[in-house]
Coordinates of N, CA and C in Angstrom, one line a residue:
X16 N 24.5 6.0 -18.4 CA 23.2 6.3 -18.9 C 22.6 5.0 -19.5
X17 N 23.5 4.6 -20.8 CA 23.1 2.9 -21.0 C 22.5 1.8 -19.8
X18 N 23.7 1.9 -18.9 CA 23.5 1.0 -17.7 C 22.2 1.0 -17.0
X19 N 22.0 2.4 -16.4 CA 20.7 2.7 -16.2 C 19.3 2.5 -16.2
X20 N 19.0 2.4 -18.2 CA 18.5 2.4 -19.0 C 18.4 0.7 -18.5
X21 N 19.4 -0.1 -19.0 CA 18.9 -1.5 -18.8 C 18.4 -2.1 -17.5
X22 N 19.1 -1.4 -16.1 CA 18.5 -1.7 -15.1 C 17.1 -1.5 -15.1
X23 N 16.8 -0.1 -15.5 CA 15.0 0.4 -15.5 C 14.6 -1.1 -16.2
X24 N 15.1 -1.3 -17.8 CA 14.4 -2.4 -17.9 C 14.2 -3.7 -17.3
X25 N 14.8 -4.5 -16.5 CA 15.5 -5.6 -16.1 C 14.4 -5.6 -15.2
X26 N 14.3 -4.1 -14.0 CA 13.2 -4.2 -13.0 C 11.8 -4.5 -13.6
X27 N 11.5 -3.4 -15.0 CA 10.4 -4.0 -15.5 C 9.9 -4.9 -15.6
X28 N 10.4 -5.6 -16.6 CA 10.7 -6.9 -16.7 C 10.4 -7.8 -15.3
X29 N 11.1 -8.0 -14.2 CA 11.3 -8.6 -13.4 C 9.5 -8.3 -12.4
X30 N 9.1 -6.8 -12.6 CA 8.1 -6.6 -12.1 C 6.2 -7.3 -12.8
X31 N 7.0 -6.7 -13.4 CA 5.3 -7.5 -14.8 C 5.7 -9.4 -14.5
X32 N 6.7 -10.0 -14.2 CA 7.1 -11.5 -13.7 C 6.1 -11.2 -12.7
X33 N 6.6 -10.7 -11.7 CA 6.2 -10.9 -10.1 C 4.8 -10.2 -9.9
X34 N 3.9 -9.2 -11.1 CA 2.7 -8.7 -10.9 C 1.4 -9.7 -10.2
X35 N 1.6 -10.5 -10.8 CA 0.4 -12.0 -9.7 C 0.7 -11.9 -8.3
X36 N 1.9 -11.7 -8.0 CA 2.1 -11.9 -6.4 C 2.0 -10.5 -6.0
X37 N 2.7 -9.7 -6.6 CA 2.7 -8.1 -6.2 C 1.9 -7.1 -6.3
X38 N 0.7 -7.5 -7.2 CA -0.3 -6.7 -7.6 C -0.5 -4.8 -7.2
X39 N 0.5 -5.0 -8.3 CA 0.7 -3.1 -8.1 C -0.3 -2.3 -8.7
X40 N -1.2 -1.2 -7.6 CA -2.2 -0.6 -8.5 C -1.6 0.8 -9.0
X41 N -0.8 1.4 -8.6 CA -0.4 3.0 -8.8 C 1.4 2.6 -9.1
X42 N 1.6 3.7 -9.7 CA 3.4 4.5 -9.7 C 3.2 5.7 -9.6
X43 N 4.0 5.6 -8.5 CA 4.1 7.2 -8.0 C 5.9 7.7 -8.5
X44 N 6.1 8.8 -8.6 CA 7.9 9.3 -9.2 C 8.1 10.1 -8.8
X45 N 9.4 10.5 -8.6 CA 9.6 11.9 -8.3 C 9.3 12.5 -10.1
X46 N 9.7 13.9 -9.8 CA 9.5 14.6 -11.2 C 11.1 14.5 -11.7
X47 N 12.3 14.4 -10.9 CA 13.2 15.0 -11.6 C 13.1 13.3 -13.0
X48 N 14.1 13.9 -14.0 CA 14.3 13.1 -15.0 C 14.9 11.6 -14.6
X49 N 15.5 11.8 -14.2 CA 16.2 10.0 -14.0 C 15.4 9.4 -13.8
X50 N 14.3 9.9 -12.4 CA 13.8 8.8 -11.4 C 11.5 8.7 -12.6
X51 N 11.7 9.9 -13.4 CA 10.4 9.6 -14.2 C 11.0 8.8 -15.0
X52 N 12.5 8.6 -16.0 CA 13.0 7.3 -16.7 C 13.1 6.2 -16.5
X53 N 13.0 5.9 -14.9 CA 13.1 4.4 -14.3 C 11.4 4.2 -14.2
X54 N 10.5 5.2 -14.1 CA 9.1 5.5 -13.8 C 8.5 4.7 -15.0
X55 N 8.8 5.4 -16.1 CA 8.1 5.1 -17.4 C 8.6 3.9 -17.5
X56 N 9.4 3.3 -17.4 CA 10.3 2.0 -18.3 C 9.1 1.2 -17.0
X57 N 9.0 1.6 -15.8 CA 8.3 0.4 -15.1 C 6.8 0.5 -15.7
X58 N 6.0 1.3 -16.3 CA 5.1 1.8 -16.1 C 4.8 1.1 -17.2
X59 N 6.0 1.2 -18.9 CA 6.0 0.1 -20.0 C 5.5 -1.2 -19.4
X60 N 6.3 -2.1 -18.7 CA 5.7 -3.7 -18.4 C 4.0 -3.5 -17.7
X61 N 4.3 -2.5 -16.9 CA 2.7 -2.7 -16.1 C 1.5 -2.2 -16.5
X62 N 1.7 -1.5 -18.0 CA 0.8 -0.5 -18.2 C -0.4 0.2 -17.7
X63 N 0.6 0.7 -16.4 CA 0.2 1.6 -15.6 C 0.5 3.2 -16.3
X64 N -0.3 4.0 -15.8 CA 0.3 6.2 -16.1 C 1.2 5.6 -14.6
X65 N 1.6 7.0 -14.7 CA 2.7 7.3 -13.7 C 2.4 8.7 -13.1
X66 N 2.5 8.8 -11.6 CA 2.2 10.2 -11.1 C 3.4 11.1 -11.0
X67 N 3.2 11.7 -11.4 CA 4.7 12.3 -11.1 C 4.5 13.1 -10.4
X68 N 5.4 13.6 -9.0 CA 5.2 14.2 -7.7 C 6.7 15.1 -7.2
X69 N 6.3 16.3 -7.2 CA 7.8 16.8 -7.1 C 8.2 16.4 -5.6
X70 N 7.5 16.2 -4.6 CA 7.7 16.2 -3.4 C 8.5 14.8 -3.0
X71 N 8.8 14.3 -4.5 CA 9.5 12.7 -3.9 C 11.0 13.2 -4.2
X72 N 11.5 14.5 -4.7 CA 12.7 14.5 -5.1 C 13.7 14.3 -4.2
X73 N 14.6 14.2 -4.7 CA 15.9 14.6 -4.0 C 16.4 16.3 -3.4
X74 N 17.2 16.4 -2.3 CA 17.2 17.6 -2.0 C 17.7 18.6 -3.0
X75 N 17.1 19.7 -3.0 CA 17.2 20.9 -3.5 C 18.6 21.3 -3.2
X76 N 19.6 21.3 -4.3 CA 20.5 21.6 -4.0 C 20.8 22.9 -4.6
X77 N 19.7 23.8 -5.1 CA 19.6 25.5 -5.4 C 20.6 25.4 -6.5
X78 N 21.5 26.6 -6.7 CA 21.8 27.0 -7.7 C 23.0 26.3 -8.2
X79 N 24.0 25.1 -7.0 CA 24.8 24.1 -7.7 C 24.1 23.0 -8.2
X80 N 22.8 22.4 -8.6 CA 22.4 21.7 -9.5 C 23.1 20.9 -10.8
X81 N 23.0 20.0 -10.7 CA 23.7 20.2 -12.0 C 24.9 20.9 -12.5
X82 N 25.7 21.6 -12.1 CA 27.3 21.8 -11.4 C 28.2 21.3 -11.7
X83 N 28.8 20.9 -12.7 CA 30.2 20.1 -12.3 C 30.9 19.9 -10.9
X84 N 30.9 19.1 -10.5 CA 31.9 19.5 -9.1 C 33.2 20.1 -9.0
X85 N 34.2 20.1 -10.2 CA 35.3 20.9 -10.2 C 35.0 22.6 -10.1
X86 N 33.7 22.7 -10.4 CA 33.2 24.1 -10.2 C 32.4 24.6 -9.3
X87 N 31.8 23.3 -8.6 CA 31.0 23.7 -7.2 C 32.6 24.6 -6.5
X88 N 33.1 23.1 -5.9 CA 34.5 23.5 -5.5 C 35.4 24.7 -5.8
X89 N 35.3 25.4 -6.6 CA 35.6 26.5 -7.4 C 35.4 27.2 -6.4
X90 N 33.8 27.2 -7.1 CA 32.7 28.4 -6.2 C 32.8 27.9 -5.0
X91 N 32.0 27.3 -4.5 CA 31.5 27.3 -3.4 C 32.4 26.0 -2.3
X92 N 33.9 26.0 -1.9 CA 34.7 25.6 -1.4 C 34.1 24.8 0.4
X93 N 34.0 23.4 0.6 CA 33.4 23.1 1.1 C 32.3 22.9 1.5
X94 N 31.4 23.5 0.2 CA 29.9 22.8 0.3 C 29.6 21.9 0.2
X95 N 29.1 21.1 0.8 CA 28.3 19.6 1.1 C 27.3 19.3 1.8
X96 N 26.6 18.3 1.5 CA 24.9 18.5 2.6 C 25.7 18.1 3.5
X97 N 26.2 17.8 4.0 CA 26.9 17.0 5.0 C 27.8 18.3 6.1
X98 N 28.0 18.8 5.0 CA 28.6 20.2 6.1 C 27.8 21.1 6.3
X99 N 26.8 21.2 5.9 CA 25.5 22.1 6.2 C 24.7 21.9 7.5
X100 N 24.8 23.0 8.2 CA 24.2 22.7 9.9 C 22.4 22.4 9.3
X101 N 21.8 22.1 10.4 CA 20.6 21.5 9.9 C 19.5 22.6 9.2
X102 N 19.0 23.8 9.8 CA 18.6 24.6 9.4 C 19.4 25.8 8.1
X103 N 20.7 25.3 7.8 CA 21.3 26.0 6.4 C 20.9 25.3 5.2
X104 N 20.6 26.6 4.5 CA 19.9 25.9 3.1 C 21.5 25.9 1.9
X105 N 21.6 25.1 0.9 CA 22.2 25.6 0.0 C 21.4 26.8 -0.5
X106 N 22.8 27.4 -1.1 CA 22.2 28.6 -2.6 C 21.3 28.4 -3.0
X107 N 20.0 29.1 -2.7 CA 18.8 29.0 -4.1 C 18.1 27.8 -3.3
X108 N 18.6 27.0 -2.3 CA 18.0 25.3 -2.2 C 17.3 25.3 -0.7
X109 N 17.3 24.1 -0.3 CA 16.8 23.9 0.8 C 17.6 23.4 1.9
X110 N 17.4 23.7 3.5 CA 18.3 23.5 3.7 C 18.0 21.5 4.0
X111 N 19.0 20.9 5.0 CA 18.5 19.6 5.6 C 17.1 19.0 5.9
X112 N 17.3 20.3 7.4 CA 15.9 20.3 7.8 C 14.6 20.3 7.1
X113 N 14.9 21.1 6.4 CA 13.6 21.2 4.8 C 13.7 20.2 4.2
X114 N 14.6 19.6 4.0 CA 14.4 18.2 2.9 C 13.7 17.2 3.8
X115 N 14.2 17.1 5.5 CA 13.6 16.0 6.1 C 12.1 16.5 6.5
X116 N 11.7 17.5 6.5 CA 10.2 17.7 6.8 C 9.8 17.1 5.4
X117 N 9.7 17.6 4.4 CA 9.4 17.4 3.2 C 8.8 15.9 3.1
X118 N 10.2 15.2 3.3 CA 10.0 14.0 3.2 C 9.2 13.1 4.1
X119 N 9.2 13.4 5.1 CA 8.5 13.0 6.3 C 7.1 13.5 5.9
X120 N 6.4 14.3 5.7 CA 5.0 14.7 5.5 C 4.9 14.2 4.0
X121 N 5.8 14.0 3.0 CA 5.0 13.5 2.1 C 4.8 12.0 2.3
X122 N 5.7 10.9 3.1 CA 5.7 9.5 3.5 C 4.5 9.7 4.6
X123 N 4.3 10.4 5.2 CA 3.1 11.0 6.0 C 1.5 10.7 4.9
X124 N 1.7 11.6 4.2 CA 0.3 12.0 3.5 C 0.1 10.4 2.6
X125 N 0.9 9.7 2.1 CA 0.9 8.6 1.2 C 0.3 7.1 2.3
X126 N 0.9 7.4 3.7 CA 0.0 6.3 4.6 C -1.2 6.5 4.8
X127 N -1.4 7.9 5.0 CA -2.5 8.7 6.0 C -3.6 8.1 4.1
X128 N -3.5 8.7 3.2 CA -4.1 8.2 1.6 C -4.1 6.9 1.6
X129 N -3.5 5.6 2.1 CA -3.7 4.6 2.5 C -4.8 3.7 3.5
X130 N -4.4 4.4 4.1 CA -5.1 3.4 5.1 C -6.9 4.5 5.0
X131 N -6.8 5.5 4.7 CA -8.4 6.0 4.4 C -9.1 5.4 3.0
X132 N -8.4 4.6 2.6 CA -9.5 3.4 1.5 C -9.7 2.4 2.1
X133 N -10.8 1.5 1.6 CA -11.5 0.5 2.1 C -10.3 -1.2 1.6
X134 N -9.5 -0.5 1.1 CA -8.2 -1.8 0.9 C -7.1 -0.9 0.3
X135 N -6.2 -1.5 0.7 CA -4.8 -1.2 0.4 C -4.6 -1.3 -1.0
X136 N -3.7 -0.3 -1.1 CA -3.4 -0.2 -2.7 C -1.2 -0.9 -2.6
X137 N -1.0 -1.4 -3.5 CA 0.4 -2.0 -3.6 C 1.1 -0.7 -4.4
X138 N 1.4 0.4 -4.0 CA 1.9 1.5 -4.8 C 3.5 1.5 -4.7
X139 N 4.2 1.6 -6.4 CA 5.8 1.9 -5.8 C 6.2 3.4 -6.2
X140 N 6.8 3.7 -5.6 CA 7.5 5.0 -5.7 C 8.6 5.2 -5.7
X141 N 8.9 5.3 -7.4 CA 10.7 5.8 -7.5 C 10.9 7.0 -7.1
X142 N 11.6 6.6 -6.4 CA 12.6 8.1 -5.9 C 14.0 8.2 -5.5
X143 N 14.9 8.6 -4.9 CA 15.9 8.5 -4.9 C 16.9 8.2 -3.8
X144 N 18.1 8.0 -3.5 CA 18.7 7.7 -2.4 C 18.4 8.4 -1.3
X145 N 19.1 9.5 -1.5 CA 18.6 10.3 -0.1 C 16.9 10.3 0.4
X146 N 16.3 10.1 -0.1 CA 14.7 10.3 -0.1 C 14.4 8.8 0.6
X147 N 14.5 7.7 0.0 CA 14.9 6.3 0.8 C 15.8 6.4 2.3
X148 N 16.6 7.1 2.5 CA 17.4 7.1 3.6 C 16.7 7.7 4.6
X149 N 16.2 8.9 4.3 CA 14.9 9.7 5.4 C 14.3 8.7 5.5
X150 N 13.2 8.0 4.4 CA 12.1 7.2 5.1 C 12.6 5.9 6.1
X151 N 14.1 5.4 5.3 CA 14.0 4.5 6.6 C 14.8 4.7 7.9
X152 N 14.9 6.0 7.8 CA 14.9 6.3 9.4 C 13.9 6.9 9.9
X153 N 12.6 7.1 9.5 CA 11.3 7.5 9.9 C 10.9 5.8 10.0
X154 N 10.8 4.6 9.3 CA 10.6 3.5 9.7 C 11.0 3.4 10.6
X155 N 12.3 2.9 10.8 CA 13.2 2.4 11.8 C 12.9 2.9 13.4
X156 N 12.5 4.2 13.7 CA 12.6 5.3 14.5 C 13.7 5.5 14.8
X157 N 14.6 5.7 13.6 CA 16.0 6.6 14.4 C 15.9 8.1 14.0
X158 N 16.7 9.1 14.7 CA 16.9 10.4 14.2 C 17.4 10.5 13.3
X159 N 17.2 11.5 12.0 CA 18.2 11.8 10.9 C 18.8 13.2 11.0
X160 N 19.9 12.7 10.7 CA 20.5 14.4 10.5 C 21.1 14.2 9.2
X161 N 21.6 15.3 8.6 CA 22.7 15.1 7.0 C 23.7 14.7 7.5
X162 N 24.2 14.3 8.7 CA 25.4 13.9 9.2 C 25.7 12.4 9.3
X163 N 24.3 11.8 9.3 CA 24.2 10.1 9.5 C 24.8 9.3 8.3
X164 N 25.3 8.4 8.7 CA 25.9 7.5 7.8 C 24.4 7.1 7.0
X165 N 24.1 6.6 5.5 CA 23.3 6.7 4.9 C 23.3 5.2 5.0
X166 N 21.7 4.3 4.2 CA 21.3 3.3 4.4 C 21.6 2.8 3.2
X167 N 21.7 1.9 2.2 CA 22.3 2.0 1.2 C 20.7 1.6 0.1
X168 N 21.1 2.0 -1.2 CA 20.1 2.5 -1.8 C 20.5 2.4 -3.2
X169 N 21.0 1.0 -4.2 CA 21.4 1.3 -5.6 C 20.5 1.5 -6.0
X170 N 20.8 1.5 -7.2 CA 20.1 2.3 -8.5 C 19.4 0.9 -8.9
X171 N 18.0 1.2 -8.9 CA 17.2 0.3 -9.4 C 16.5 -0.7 -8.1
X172 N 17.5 -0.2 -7.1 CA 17.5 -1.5 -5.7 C 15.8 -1.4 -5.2
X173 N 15.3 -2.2 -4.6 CA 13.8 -2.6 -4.4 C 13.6 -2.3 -3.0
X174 N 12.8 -1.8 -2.2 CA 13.1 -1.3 -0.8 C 11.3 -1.6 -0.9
X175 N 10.6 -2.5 0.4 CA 9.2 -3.2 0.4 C 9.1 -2.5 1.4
X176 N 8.3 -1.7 1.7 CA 7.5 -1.3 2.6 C 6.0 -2.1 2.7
X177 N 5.7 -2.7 4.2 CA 4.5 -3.7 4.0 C 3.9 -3.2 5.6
X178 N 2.9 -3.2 5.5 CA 1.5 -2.5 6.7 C 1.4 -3.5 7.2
X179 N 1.8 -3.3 8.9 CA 1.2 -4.7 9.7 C 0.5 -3.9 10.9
X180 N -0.4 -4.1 11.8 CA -1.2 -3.6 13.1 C -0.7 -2.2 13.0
X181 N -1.0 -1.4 12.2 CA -1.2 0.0 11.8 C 0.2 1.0 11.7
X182 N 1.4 0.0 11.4 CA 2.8 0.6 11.0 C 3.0 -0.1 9.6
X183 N 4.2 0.7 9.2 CA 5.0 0.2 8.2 C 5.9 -0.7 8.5
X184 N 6.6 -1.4 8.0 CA 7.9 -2.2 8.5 C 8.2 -2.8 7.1
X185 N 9.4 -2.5 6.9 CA 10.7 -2.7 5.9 C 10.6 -4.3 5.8
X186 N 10.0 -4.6 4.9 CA 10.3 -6.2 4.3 C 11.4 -6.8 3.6
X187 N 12.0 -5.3 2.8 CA 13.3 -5.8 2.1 C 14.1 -4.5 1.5
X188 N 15.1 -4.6 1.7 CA 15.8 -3.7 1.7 C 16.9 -3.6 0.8
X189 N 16.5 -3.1 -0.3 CA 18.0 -2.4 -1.0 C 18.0 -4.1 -1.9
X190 N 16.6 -4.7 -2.5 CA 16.8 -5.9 -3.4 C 17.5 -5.7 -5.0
X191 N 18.1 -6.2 -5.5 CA 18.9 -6.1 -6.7 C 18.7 -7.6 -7.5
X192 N 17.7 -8.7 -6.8 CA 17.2 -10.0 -6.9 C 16.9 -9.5 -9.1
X193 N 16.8 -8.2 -9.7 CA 16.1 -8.0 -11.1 C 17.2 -8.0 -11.8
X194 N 18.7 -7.2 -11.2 CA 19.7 -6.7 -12.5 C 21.0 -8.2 -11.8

């Protein structure tokens, strides 16, 4: 939690350095707690508000949320997104499929709100591993399934998304250049 805590600040920090060159106009967040605590601590250096957007979360993992895993396992013996066919939801959650639509129409709506201003806005959006792994297989153009080996994605890591002749394309991936 400490750890965390310092990384959010370190990026801050490192961000409000680099604002001349980076000139960030928005923060966008998921809503869950972690990823609005890395939100706000960035939002401290840039004094920027912060949006908070449930649609950036992480998958709905329904009623093991928050779970201990000695007790998922208890209960629910072999659950994992990863063993979940694509259209099975967890308990209470969503299934795969639903998490990758999700994410795909919301990384959808955020270009489509882009490119309809008269200039580009520099927006970051904390959000989380799995949510990074969809989008850069929607960059990339590979297929995803919950089955794919995942892109990697620490805590705090910097992922550039930059607009060239009417795509996105990945400038940097998974930077740690702040902690």
């Amino acid at each position: 939690m400490v750890e965390g805590y310092r990384q959010s600040e370190k990026l801050g920090c490192y961000l409000k350095q680099k604002q001349n060159i980076l000139q960030i106009h928005r923060i966008v967040s998921s809503d869950l707690q972690r990823a609005l605590d890395t939100a706000n601590e960035i939002a401290r250096f840039l004094n920027l508000p912060v949006e908070s957007r449930n649609h950036w979360r992480e998958t709905n993992n329904g009623i093991i949320a928050g779970m201990p895993n000695e007790i998922v396992n208890e209960r629910f013996p072999g659950l994992y997104f990863s063993s979940l066919r694509m259209d099975e939801r967890f308990p209470g959650g969503e299934s795969p499929l639903e998490f990758y639509k999700r994410i795909e129409e919301s990384y959808h709506m955020l270009c489509e709100e882009q490119s309809s201003k008269n200039h580009l806005e520099n927006v970051i959006i904390v959000t989380h591993g799995g949510v990074m792994n969809v989008i850069y297989h929607i960059v990339k153009g590979l297929e995803w399934t919950n089955k794919n080996k995942s892109f990697p994605a620490s805590n705090t890591g910097i992922h550039k998304l930059e607009y060239y002749d009417g795509q996105m394309v990945l400038t940097l991936e998974n930077s740690l250049e702040h902690v």
